[in-house]
């Protein structure tokens, strides 16, 4: 962040110094590392060090006075010496200092304090918490009725942060699921994991996803989700990454269906919230899929979410919506299908093909957060570059400032998330329904490499510079765009600054830096670059 340096003092004739201690905001960032907490302690140590240095020395005070145009003098005197009772010290430039102080105070009064929201206030009050509450059949039925016929926002590692979910809610997302939390770490009070439970009041239906393989720890974390006002808790049985499966969690649970059924039964019976379960079709192959779904339903899950790939397929194969449909045909609880949804019409077509009760999208929302509004209106919305900056880029920046803070600490958190999000926003393409709907039925668009300019858009050079900048896959460009967004006071200001960059030689530098890499401009469109998504 930019900082304003204070003007040089006209006089240093003060024998006492007021030492003030700045209050450092508490960490409240999704996925924020403990190493940064260490750096805060390190900063606090140095702050205290300077604080003590600012106190008056008990033995000697150096008094330096410099008159306008005169020479400076130094005086050494004992602090124990008693000054004459009638002595009055006149400070050179005192009137100027007082005027400067008044101006600074007036500036502080005029500058409004930015709004701040971190989700803590949405937590239940202690007197509202029922320590012995168990979910009722009525609550399960009510949840099932509320979550069907919707396009859900999937649980996303890093992408499922509160500001992004809030952005999706502005585009009419109705059912949103948090980033996965490790139940074990939640129960230990890990502040990073607890941030995943925070909910914004604009989130209509909110689920908290947990990873566990022990009934007792899962029930405890489900109770925490209840205290944070979640509507349901989701058990992660689909994450394929080694970080999760090496702990016996995520897709690893699919190897032992009977043990998984006992876990689901224990969580469903012991939780104060309805339970949904998110699975893949199997581990090496999809043969266990039907049996898995049946046992999970019989164990008491209220909703089943099915990702149409196996653990080993990760994101490299097209999702099997035919098998998802077969699971639906045998189930009495809502089935939510997941996989390869980039556009609203793909969501509608896959729901119609399989007969599922709803669909879930992850990467589709990361690339185009307004996909939810398109889904409910059955209409493609193709924002211009300027409209995307205003309604997506700058709005998310604003939400991040309000959540993380607009100070130096908030800026560091912003720098962890915003360039990453821009790395998905840059993949947006106006996939006209008339051109691509039938193609998507043959080959999912998420599995298709899309050039910077599409067939119906002509050459790259035909795009306006600002559009080319927003589609640029250069990580340097993403960092620079994020910096401009953070420093801009308004969306108009951000558009003006980004337009200047796009019309300068900098755009050519960004494009050149990626063109020399092997298929950089199209390789970022591949589906294998999000294997770290836990959901």
Coordinates of C-alpha atoms in Angstrom, one line a residue:
X1 CA 0.0 0.0 0.0
X2 CA 1.1 3.5 -0.6
X3 CA 2.0 5.4 2.6
X4 CA 2.2 9.1 3.2
X5 CA 5.3 10.4 4.9
X6 CA 4.8 13.1 7.5
X7 CA 6.3 16.6 6.7
X8 CA 9.6 17.5 8.3
X9 CA 9.2 18.9 11.8
X10 CA 10.1 22.6 12.2
X11 CA 11.0 22.2 15.8
X12 CA 12.2 19.4 18.0
X13 CA 12.1 21.3 21.3
X14 CA 10.0 18.8 23.2
X15 CA 11.3 17.2 26.4
X16 CA 8.6 14.5 26.5
X17 CA 7.5 12.1 23.9
X18 CA 4.0 10.6 23.6
X19 CA 4.4 7.0 22.6
X20 CA 1.4 5.4 21.1
X21 CA 0.8 1.8 20.3
X22 CA -1.0 0.9 17.1
X23 CA -3.5 -1.9 17.3
X24 CA -2.8 -4.7 14.8
X25 CA -6.0 -6.3 13.4
X26 CA -6.5 -9.9 14.1
X27 CA -5.9 -12.4 11.3
X28 CA -9.1 -13.3 9.5
X29 CA -8.2 -14.7 6.1
X30 CA -9.3 -18.0 4.5
X31 CA -6.2 -20.2 4.1
X32 CA -4.0 -17.7 5.8
X33 CA -0.7 -19.3 6.8
X34 CA 0.6 -19.5 10.4
X35 CA 3.9 -18.1 9.1
X36 CA 2.3 -14.8 8.7
X37 CA 1.2 -14.9 12.3
X38 CA 4.8 -15.3 13.2
X39 CA 5.7 -12.3 11.1
X40 CA 3.0 -10.3 13.0
X41 CA 4.6 -11.3 16.3
X42 CA 8.0 -10.3 14.9
X43 CA 6.5 -6.9 13.8
X44 CA 5.0 -6.5 17.3
X45 CA 8.3 -7.1 18.9
X46 CA 10.0 -4.4 16.9
X47 CA 7.1 -2.1 17.5
X48 CA 7.5 -2.4 21.2
X49 CA 11.2 -1.9 20.8
X50 CA 10.7 1.4 19.1
X51 CA 8.0 2.3 21.6
X52 CA 10.4 2.1 24.5
X53 CA 13.1 4.0 22.6
X54 CA 10.6 6.9 22.3
X55 CA 10.4 7.4 26.1
X56 CA 12.2 10.2 27.8
X57 CA 15.7 9.3 29.0
X58 CA 15.9 9.7 32.8
X59 CA 19.5 11.0 32.8
X60 CA 19.9 13.2 29.8
X61 CA 17.7 14.9 27.3
X62 CA 19.1 16.3 24.1
X63 CA 17.3 19.5 23.2
X64 CA 17.8 20.7 19.6
X65 CA 16.4 23.9 18.5
X66 CA 16.6 25.5 15.1
X67 CA 15.3 28.9 14.4
X68 CA 14.2 29.9 10.9
X69 CA 17.3 30.7 9.0
X70 CA 19.5 30.3 12.2
X71 CA 21.9 27.6 13.2
X72 CA 21.0 24.6 15.4
X73 CA 22.4 24.2 18.9
X74 CA 22.5 21.3 21.2
X75 CA 22.0 21.5 25.0
X76 CA 22.8 18.9 27.5
X77 CA 21.2 19.2 30.9
X78 CA 20.3 16.9 33.8
X79 CA 16.7 15.8 34.0
X80 CA 17.0 16.1 37.8
X81 CA 17.7 19.8 37.5
X82 CA 14.7 22.0 38.6
X83 CA 13.7 24.6 36.1
X84 CA 13.0 28.2 37.3
X85 CA 9.4 28.6 38.3
X86 CA 9.0 31.7 36.1
X87 CA 10.7 30.2 33.0
X88 CA 8.5 30.1 29.9
X89 CA 9.8 28.3 26.8
X90 CA 8.8 29.8 23.5
X91 CA 9.0 27.3 20.6
X92 CA 10.0 28.5 17.2
X93 CA 7.3 27.6 14.7
X94 CA 4.8 26.6 17.4
X95 CA 1.9 28.3 15.6
X96 CA 2.7 26.4 12.4
X97 CA 2.9 23.1 14.3
X98 CA -0.5 23.7 15.9
X99 CA -2.0 24.6 12.5
X100 CA -0.5 21.5 11.0
X101 CA -1.9 19.4 13.8
X102 CA -5.4 20.9 13.3
X103 CA -5.2 20.1 9.5
X104 CA -4.2 16.5 10.2
X105 CA -7.1 16.1 12.7
X106 CA -9.5 17.6 10.1
X107 CA -8.3 15.2 7.5
X108 CA -8.9 12.3 9.8
X109 CA -12.4 13.4 10.5
X110 CA -13.2 13.9 6.8
X111 CA -11.8 10.5 5.7
X112 CA -14.5 7.9 6.3
X113 CA -13.5 4.6 7.8
X114 CA -13.9 1.8 5.3
X115 CA -16.6 -0.8 6.1
X116 CA -15.3 -4.1 7.5
X117 CA -17.0 -7.5 7.6
X118 CA -15.3 -10.7 8.7
X119 CA -18.3 -12.9 9.4
X120 CA -17.9 -13.1 13.1
X121 CA -21.1 -11.2 13.8
X122 CA -23.1 -13.8 11.9
X123 CA -22.3 -16.4 14.5
X124 CA -25.0 -17.5 16.9
X125 CA -25.0 -15.8 20.3
X126 CA -24.2 -18.1 23.2
X127 CA -27.7 -18.0 24.5
X128 CA -29.0 -19.1 21.1
X129 CA -26.9 -22.3 21.0
X130 CA -28.6 -25.5 22.1
X131 CA -25.8 -27.8 23.2
X132 CA -27.9 -30.9 22.9
X133 CA -29.7 -30.1 19.6
X134 CA -30.0 -32.9 17.1
X135 CA -31.3 -32.4 13.6
X136 CA -35.0 -33.3 13.1
X137 CA -36.7 -35.1 10.3
X138 CA -38.6 -31.8 9.6
X139 CA -35.3 -29.9 9.2
X140 CA -34.0 -32.6 6.8
X141 CA -37.1 -32.4 4.7
X142 CA -37.0 -28.6 4.7
X143 CA -33.4 -28.6 3.5
X144 CA -34.2 -31.1 0.7
X145 CA -37.0 -28.9 -0.5
X146 CA -34.8 -25.8 -0.4
X147 CA -31.7 -27.1 -2.3
X148 CA -33.3 -28.7 -5.4
X149 CA -33.6 -27.1 -8.8
X150 CA -30.6 -24.9 -8.1
X151 CA -27.1 -24.5 -9.5
X152 CA -24.8 -24.9 -6.5
X153 CA -21.4 -23.3 -5.9
X154 CA -19.0 -26.1 -5.2
X155 CA -16.5 -26.2 -2.3
X156 CA -13.2 -24.8 -3.7
X157 CA -9.8 -24.8 -2.2
X158 CA -8.7 -21.1 -2.0
X159 CA -11.5 -20.1 -4.3
X160 CA -14.2 -20.7 -1.7
X161 CA -13.3 -17.7 0.4
X162 CA -16.1 -15.5 1.8
X163 CA -15.5 -12.5 -0.5
X164 CA -15.8 -14.7 -3.6
X165 CA -18.9 -16.5 -2.3
X166 CA -20.4 -13.1 -1.6
X167 CA -19.6 -12.1 -5.2
X168 CA -21.4 -15.2 -6.5
X169 CA -24.4 -14.3 -4.2
X170 CA -24.7 -10.9 -5.9
X171 CA -25.2 -12.9 -9.1
X172 CA -28.0 -14.9 -7.5
X173 CA -26.2 -18.0 -6.3
X174 CA -28.6 -19.6 -3.9
X175 CA -26.7 -22.6 -2.5
X176 CA -23.1 -22.1 -1.6
X177 CA -20.6 -24.5 0.1
X178 CA -17.5 -23.4 2.0
X179 CA -14.0 -24.5 1.4
X180 CA -13.2 -27.8 3.0
X181 CA -12.1 -27.7 6.7
X182 CA -10.2 -30.5 8.4
X183 CA -12.5 -31.5 11.3
X184 CA -9.5 -32.4 13.5
X185 CA -8.0 -28.9 13.2
X186 CA -11.3 -27.2 13.6
X187 CA -11.8 -29.0 16.9
X188 CA -8.3 -27.8 18.0
X189 CA -9.4 -24.2 17.4
X190 CA -7.3 -23.6 14.4
X191 CA -8.1 -20.0 13.4
X192 CA -7.5 -20.7 9.7
X193 CA -9.9 -23.6 9.5
X194 CA -12.5 -21.6 11.5
X195 CA -12.5 -18.9 8.9
X196 CA -14.0 -21.4 6.4
X197 CA -17.2 -21.5 8.6
X198 CA -17.8 -17.8 8.3
X199 CA -20.9 -16.8 6.4
X200 CA -22.0 -13.6 4.8
X201 CA -25.6 -12.6 5.3
X202 CA -26.2 -12.5 1.6
X203 CA -25.6 -16.3 1.3
X204 CA -29.1 -17.7 1.1
X205 CA -28.3 -21.4 1.8
X206 CA -24.9 -22.1 3.2
X207 CA -23.2 -25.4 3.8
X208 CA -19.9 -26.0 5.6
X209 CA -17.8 -28.8 4.2
X210 CA -15.6 -30.9 6.5
X211 CA -13.2 -33.8 6.1
X212 CA -13.1 -36.5 8.7
X213 CA -13.0 -40.2 9.2
X214 CA -14.0 -40.3 12.9
X215 CA -17.6 -39.9 14.0
X216 CA -16.8 -38.0 17.2
X217 CA -14.6 -35.4 15.7
X218 CA -17.1 -35.0 12.8
X219 CA -20.0 -34.4 15.2
X220 CA -18.0 -31.8 17.1
X221 CA -17.1 -29.9 13.9
X222 CA -20.7 -30.1 12.7
X223 CA -21.7 -28.5 16.0
X224 CA -19.3 -25.7 15.3
X225 CA -20.8 -25.2 11.8
X226 CA -24.2 -25.0 13.5
X227 CA -22.9 -22.3 15.9
X228 CA -21.6 -20.4 12.8
X229 CA -25.2 -20.5 11.4
X230 CA -24.6 -23.0 8.5
X231 CA -27.7 -24.6 7.1
X232 CA -26.1 -28.0 6.6
X233 CA -22.8 -29.8 6.9
X234 CA -21.2 -31.6 3.9
X235 CA -18.9 -34.6 4.3
X236 CA -16.0 -34.6 1.7
X237 CA -15.6 -38.0 0.2
X238 CA -14.4 -36.8 -3.2
X239 CA -11.1 -34.9 -2.9
X240 CA -8.5 -36.8 -4.9
X241 CA -5.3 -34.9 -3.8
X242 CA -2.5 -36.7 -2.0
X243 CA -2.5 -34.0 0.8
X244 CA -6.0 -35.2 1.8
X245 CA -6.0 -38.9 0.9
X246 CA -2.8 -39.6 2.8
X247 CA -4.7 -38.7 6.0
X248 CA -7.4 -41.3 5.1
X249 CA -9.8 -38.6 4.1
X250 CA -11.6 -37.4 1.0
X251 CA -11.8 -40.0 -1.9
X252 CA -9.8 -42.5 0.3
X253 CA -13.0 -43.1 2.2
X254 CA -14.5 -44.7 -1.0
X255 CA -12.3 -47.7 -0.7
X256 CA -14.3 -49.1 2.2
X257 CA -18.0 -48.5 1.6
X258 CA -19.2 -50.3 4.8
X259 CA -16.9 -48.2 7.0
X260 CA -18.0 -45.0 5.1
X261 CA -21.7 -46.0 5.7
X262 CA -21.0 -46.2 9.5
X263 CA -19.3 -42.8 9.4
X264 CA -22.3 -41.3 7.6
X265 CA -24.7 -42.9 10.0
X266 CA -22.9 -41.6 13.0
X267 CA -22.6 -38.0 11.6
X268 CA -26.3 -38.0 10.5
X269 CA -27.5 -39.1 13.9
X270 CA -25.2 -37.0 16.0
X271 CA -25.2 -33.7 14.1
X272 CA -27.4 -30.7 14.8
X273 CA -27.6 -30.0 11.1
X274 CA -28.7 -32.0 8.0
X275 CA -25.9 -33.9 6.4
X276 CA -25.0 -33.9 2.7
X277 CA -22.2 -36.2 1.3
X278 CA -20.1 -35.4 -1.7
X279 CA -18.6 -38.4 -3.5
X280 CA -16.8 -39.5 -6.7
X281 CA -17.8 -42.6 -8.7
X282 CA -15.1 -44.7 -7.2
X283 CA -11.3 -44.9 -6.8
X284 CA -9.8 -46.7 -9.8
X285 CA -13.1 -47.3 -11.6
X286 CA -16.7 -46.5 -11.3
X287 CA -18.0 -50.0 -10.5
X288 CA -18.7 -49.2 -6.8
X289 CA -20.7 -46.0 -7.6
X290 CA -24.2 -47.5 -7.4
X291 CA -23.5 -49.4 -4.2
X292 CA -21.8 -46.4 -2.6
X293 CA -24.8 -44.2 -3.3
X294 CA -27.2 -46.7 -1.9
X295 CA -25.4 -47.3 1.3
X296 CA -24.9 -43.5 1.9
X297 CA -28.6 -42.9 1.4
X298 CA -29.6 -45.7 3.8
X299 CA -27.1 -44.4 6.4
X300 CA -29.1 -41.2 6.7
X301 CA -27.6 -38.6 4.3
X302 CA -30.1 -35.9 3.4
X303 CA -28.5 -35.0 0.1
X304 CA -26.0 -36.8 -2.1
X305 CA -23.6 -34.8 -4.4
X306 CA -22.0 -36.9 -7.1
X307 CA -18.9 -35.8 -9.0
X308 CA -19.0 -37.8 -12.3
X309 CA -15.3 -39.0 -12.2
X310 CA -13.2 -41.4 -10.2
X311 CA -10.4 -40.5 -7.9
X312 CA -7.8 -41.6 -10.4
X313 CA -9.4 -39.6 -13.3
X314 CA -9.1 -36.5 -11.2
X315 CA -10.1 -33.8 -13.8
X316 CA -8.6 -35.4 -17.0
X317 CA -11.7 -37.2 -18.3
X318 CA -15.2 -36.0 -19.1
X319 CA -17.7 -36.5 -16.2
X320 CA -20.0 -39.5 -16.6
X321 CA -23.5 -37.9 -16.3
X322 CA -25.1 -41.1 -17.6
X323 CA -24.0 -42.9 -14.4
X324 CA -25.0 -40.0 -12.3
X325 CA -28.4 -40.3 -13.9
X326 CA -28.5 -44.0 -13.0
X327 CA -27.8 -43.2 -9.4
X328 CA -30.6 -40.7 -9.4
X329 CA -33.1 -43.2 -10.8
X330 CA -32.5 -45.5 -7.8
X331 CA -32.5 -42.8 -5.1
X332 CA -35.2 -41.2 -3.0
X333 CA -33.1 -38.3 -1.7
X334 CA -32.0 -35.3 -3.8
X335 CA -29.0 -36.1 -6.1
X336 CA -26.8 -33.1 -7.2
X337 CA -24.7 -33.7 -10.2
X338 CA -21.2 -32.2 -10.6
X339 CA -18.6 -32.1 -13.4
X340 CA -17.8 -30.2 -16.6
X341 CA -20.2 -27.3 -16.2
X342 CA -18.8 -24.1 -17.8
X343 CA -22.1 -22.6 -19.1
X344 CA -25.7 -22.3 -17.9
X345 CA -26.9 -24.3 -20.9
X346 CA -24.5 -27.2 -20.1
X347 CA -26.0 -27.2 -16.5
X348 CA -29.6 -27.3 -17.9
X349 CA -28.7 -30.0 -20.5
X350 CA -26.9 -32.2 -18.0
X351 CA -29.8 -31.9 -15.5
X352 CA -32.3 -32.9 -18.3
X353 CA -30.1 -35.8 -19.4
X354 CA -29.6 -37.3 -16.0
X355 CA -32.8 -36.2 -14.2
X356 CA -30.9 -35.0 -11.2
X357 CA -32.4 -32.5 -8.7
X358 CA -29.7 -29.9 -9.1
X359 CA -26.2 -29.2 -10.5
X360 CA -23.0 -28.0 -9.0
X361 CA -20.2 -25.9 -10.6
X362 CA -16.7 -25.0 -9.5
X363 CA -14.5 -23.9 -12.3
X364 CA -17.4 -22.5 -14.2
X365 CA -18.1 -20.1 -11.4
X366 CA -14.4 -19.2 -10.9
X367 CA -14.3 -18.2 -14.6
X368 CA -17.7 -16.6 -14.8
X369 CA -19.3 -15.8 -11.4
X370 CA -22.5 -14.6 -13.1
X371 CA -23.2 -18.1 -14.4
X372 CA -25.8 -18.4 -11.6
X373 CA -27.8 -15.5 -13.0
X374 CA -27.7 -16.9 -16.4
X375 CA -28.9 -20.3 -15.1
X376 CA -32.0 -18.8 -13.5
X377 CA -32.8 -16.6 -16.5
X378 CA -31.9 -19.2 -19.1
X379 CA -30.1 -16.4 -20.9
X380 CA -26.4 -15.8 -21.8
X381 CA -25.0 -12.6 -20.4
X382 CA -21.9 -11.4 -22.1
X383 CA -20.3 -8.5 -20.2
X384 CA -17.9 -6.2 -22.0
X385 CA -14.4 -5.8 -20.6
X386 CA -15.4 -2.6 -18.8
X387 CA -18.5 -4.2 -17.4
X388 CA -16.4 -7.1 -16.1
X389 CA -14.0 -4.8 -14.4
X390 CA -16.8 -2.9 -12.7
X391 CA -19.1 -5.8 -11.8
X392 CA -16.6 -8.6 -11.1
X393 CA -13.0 -7.4 -10.7
X394 CA -13.6 -4.2 -8.7
X395 CA -16.5 -5.6 -6.8
X396 CA -14.5 -8.6 -5.6
X397 CA -11.7 -6.2 -4.7
X398 CA -14.1 -4.2 -2.6
X399 CA -15.4 -7.3 -0.8
X400 CA -11.8 -8.4 -0.1
X401 CA -10.9 -5.0 1.4
X402 CA -14.0 -5.2 3.6
X403 CA -13.2 -8.7 4.7
X404 CA -9.4 -8.7 4.9
X405 CA -9.0 -5.0 5.7
X406 CA -7.6 -2.2 3.6
X407 CA -4.4 -1.8 5.6
X408 CA -1.0 -3.4 5.0
X409 CA -2.0 -6.7 6.5
X410 CA -5.2 -6.8 4.4
X411 CA -3.1 -6.0 1.3
X412 CA -0.9 -9.0 1.9
X413 CA -4.0 -11.2 2.2
X414 CA -5.4 -9.6 -0.9
X415 CA -2.2 -10.4 -2.8
X416 CA -2.6 -14.1 -1.9
X417 CA -6.1 -14.3 -3.4
X418 CA -6.8 -11.7 -6.1
X419 CA -4.1 -12.6 -8.7
X420 CA -5.2 -16.2 -8.3
X421 CA -8.8 -15.3 -9.1
X422 CA -7.7 -13.2 -12.0
X423 CA -6.0 -16.4 -13.3
X424 CA -9.5 -17.8 -13.7
X425 CA -11.2 -14.6 -14.8
X426 CA -8.8 -14.4 -17.8
X427 CA -10.3 -17.6 -19.2
X428 CA -13.7 -16.1 -19.8
X429 CA -14.9 -16.4 -23.4
X430 CA -18.3 -15.4 -24.8
X431 CA -19.5 -18.9 -25.6
X432 CA -22.6 -18.0 -27.6
X433 CA -25.4 -20.6 -27.0
X434 CA -26.2 -20.7 -30.8
X435 CA -22.6 -21.6 -31.6
X436 CA -21.5 -23.8 -28.7
X437 CA -24.6 -25.6 -27.1
X438 CA -24.6 -28.5 -29.5
X439 CA -20.8 -28.7 -29.5
X440 CA -20.9 -28.9 -25.7
X441 CA -23.1 -32.0 -25.9
X442 CA -20.4 -33.8 -27.9
X443 CA -17.4 -32.5 -25.9
X444 CA -17.6 -30.6 -22.6
X445 CA -16.3 -27.0 -23.1
X446 CA -14.1 -27.3 -20.0
X447 CA -12.2 -30.1 -21.8
X448 CA -11.8 -27.9 -24.9
X449 CA -8.8 -25.7 -25.4
X450 CA -10.0 -22.2 -26.2
X451 CA -7.7 -19.7 -27.9
X452 CA -7.5 -16.1 -26.8
X453 CA -9.9 -15.3 -29.6
X454 CA -12.6 -17.7 -30.6
X455 CA -13.7 -18.7 -34.1
X456 CA -16.5 -16.2 -34.3
X457 CA -14.3 -13.3 -33.0
X458 CA -11.7 -13.2 -35.7
X459 CA -8.0 -12.6 -35.0
X460 CA -6.5 -11.7 -31.7
X461 CA -5.6 -8.3 -33.1
X462 CA -9.3 -7.7 -33.8
X463 CA -10.0 -7.6 -30.0
X464 CA -9.9 -4.2 -28.3
X465 CA -6.7 -3.8 -26.1
X466 CA -8.6 -3.9 -22.8
X467 CA -10.2 -7.2 -23.7
X468 CA -6.8 -8.6 -24.7
X469 CA -5.4 -7.4 -21.3
X470 CA -8.2 -9.2 -19.4
X471 CA -7.6 -12.4 -21.4
X472 CA -3.8 -12.3 -21.0
X473 CA -2.6 -15.4 -19.0
X474 CA 0.6 -13.7 -17.8
X475 CA 1.0 -14.0 -14.0
X476 CA 2.8 -10.7 -14.1
X477 CA -0.2 -9.1 -15.7
X478 CA -2.5 -10.6 -13.1
X479 CA -0.3 -9.1 -10.3
X480 CA -0.3 -5.7 -12.0
X481 CA -4.0 -5.7 -12.5
X482 CA -4.6 -6.7 -8.9
X483 CA -2.3 -3.8 -7.7
X484 CA -4.2 -1.3 -9.9
X485 CA -7.6 -2.6 -8.5
X486 CA -6.4 -2.3 -4.9
X487 CA -5.1 1.3 -5.4
X488 CA -8.2 2.5 -7.3
X489 CA -10.9 4.5 -5.4
X490 CA -13.7 3.7 -7.9
X491 CA -14.4 1.3 -10.7
X492 CA -14.2 4.2 -13.2
X493 CA -10.7 4.9 -11.9
X494 CA -9.7 1.3 -12.3
X495 CA -11.1 1.1 -15.8
X496 CA -9.1 4.3 -16.8
X497 CA -5.8 3.0 -15.4
X498 CA -6.2 -0.5 -16.9
X499 CA -7.1 1.0 -20.3
X500 CA -3.9 3.0 -20.2
X501 CA -1.9 -0.1 -19.5
X502 CA -3.7 -2.0 -22.3
X503 CA -3.0 0.8 -24.8
X504 CA 0.7 1.0 -23.8
X505 CA 3.6 -1.2 -24.8
X506 CA 3.1 -3.2 -21.6
X507 CA 0.4 -5.3 -23.1
X508 CA 2.8 -6.5 -25.9
X509 CA 5.4 -7.4 -23.2
X510 CA 2.8 -9.5 -21.3
X511 CA 1.7 -11.3 -24.4
X512 CA 5.3 -11.8 -25.5
X513 CA 6.3 -13.3 -22.2
X514 CA 3.7 -16.1 -22.5
X515 CA 3.9 -16.7 -26.3
X516 CA 7.5 -18.0 -25.8
X517 CA 6.3 -20.6 -23.4
X518 CA 4.9 -23.8 -24.7
X519 CA 1.2 -23.3 -25.5
X520 CA 0.9 -20.9 -22.5
X521 CA -2.1 -19.0 -23.9
X522 CA -4.1 -22.1 -24.5
X523 CA -2.4 -24.5 -22.0
X524 CA -3.9 -22.5 -19.1
X525 CA -7.3 -23.6 -20.4
X526 CA -6.6 -27.2 -19.8
X527 CA -8.6 -29.0 -17.1
X528 CA -5.6 -30.5 -15.3
X529 CA -4.4 -27.3 -13.6
X530 CA -6.9 -27.3 -10.8
X531 CA -6.1 -30.7 -9.3
X532 CA -5.5 -29.0 -5.9
X533 CA -9.2 -28.3 -5.5
X534 CA -10.3 -30.4 -2.6
X535 CA -14.1 -30.4 -3.2

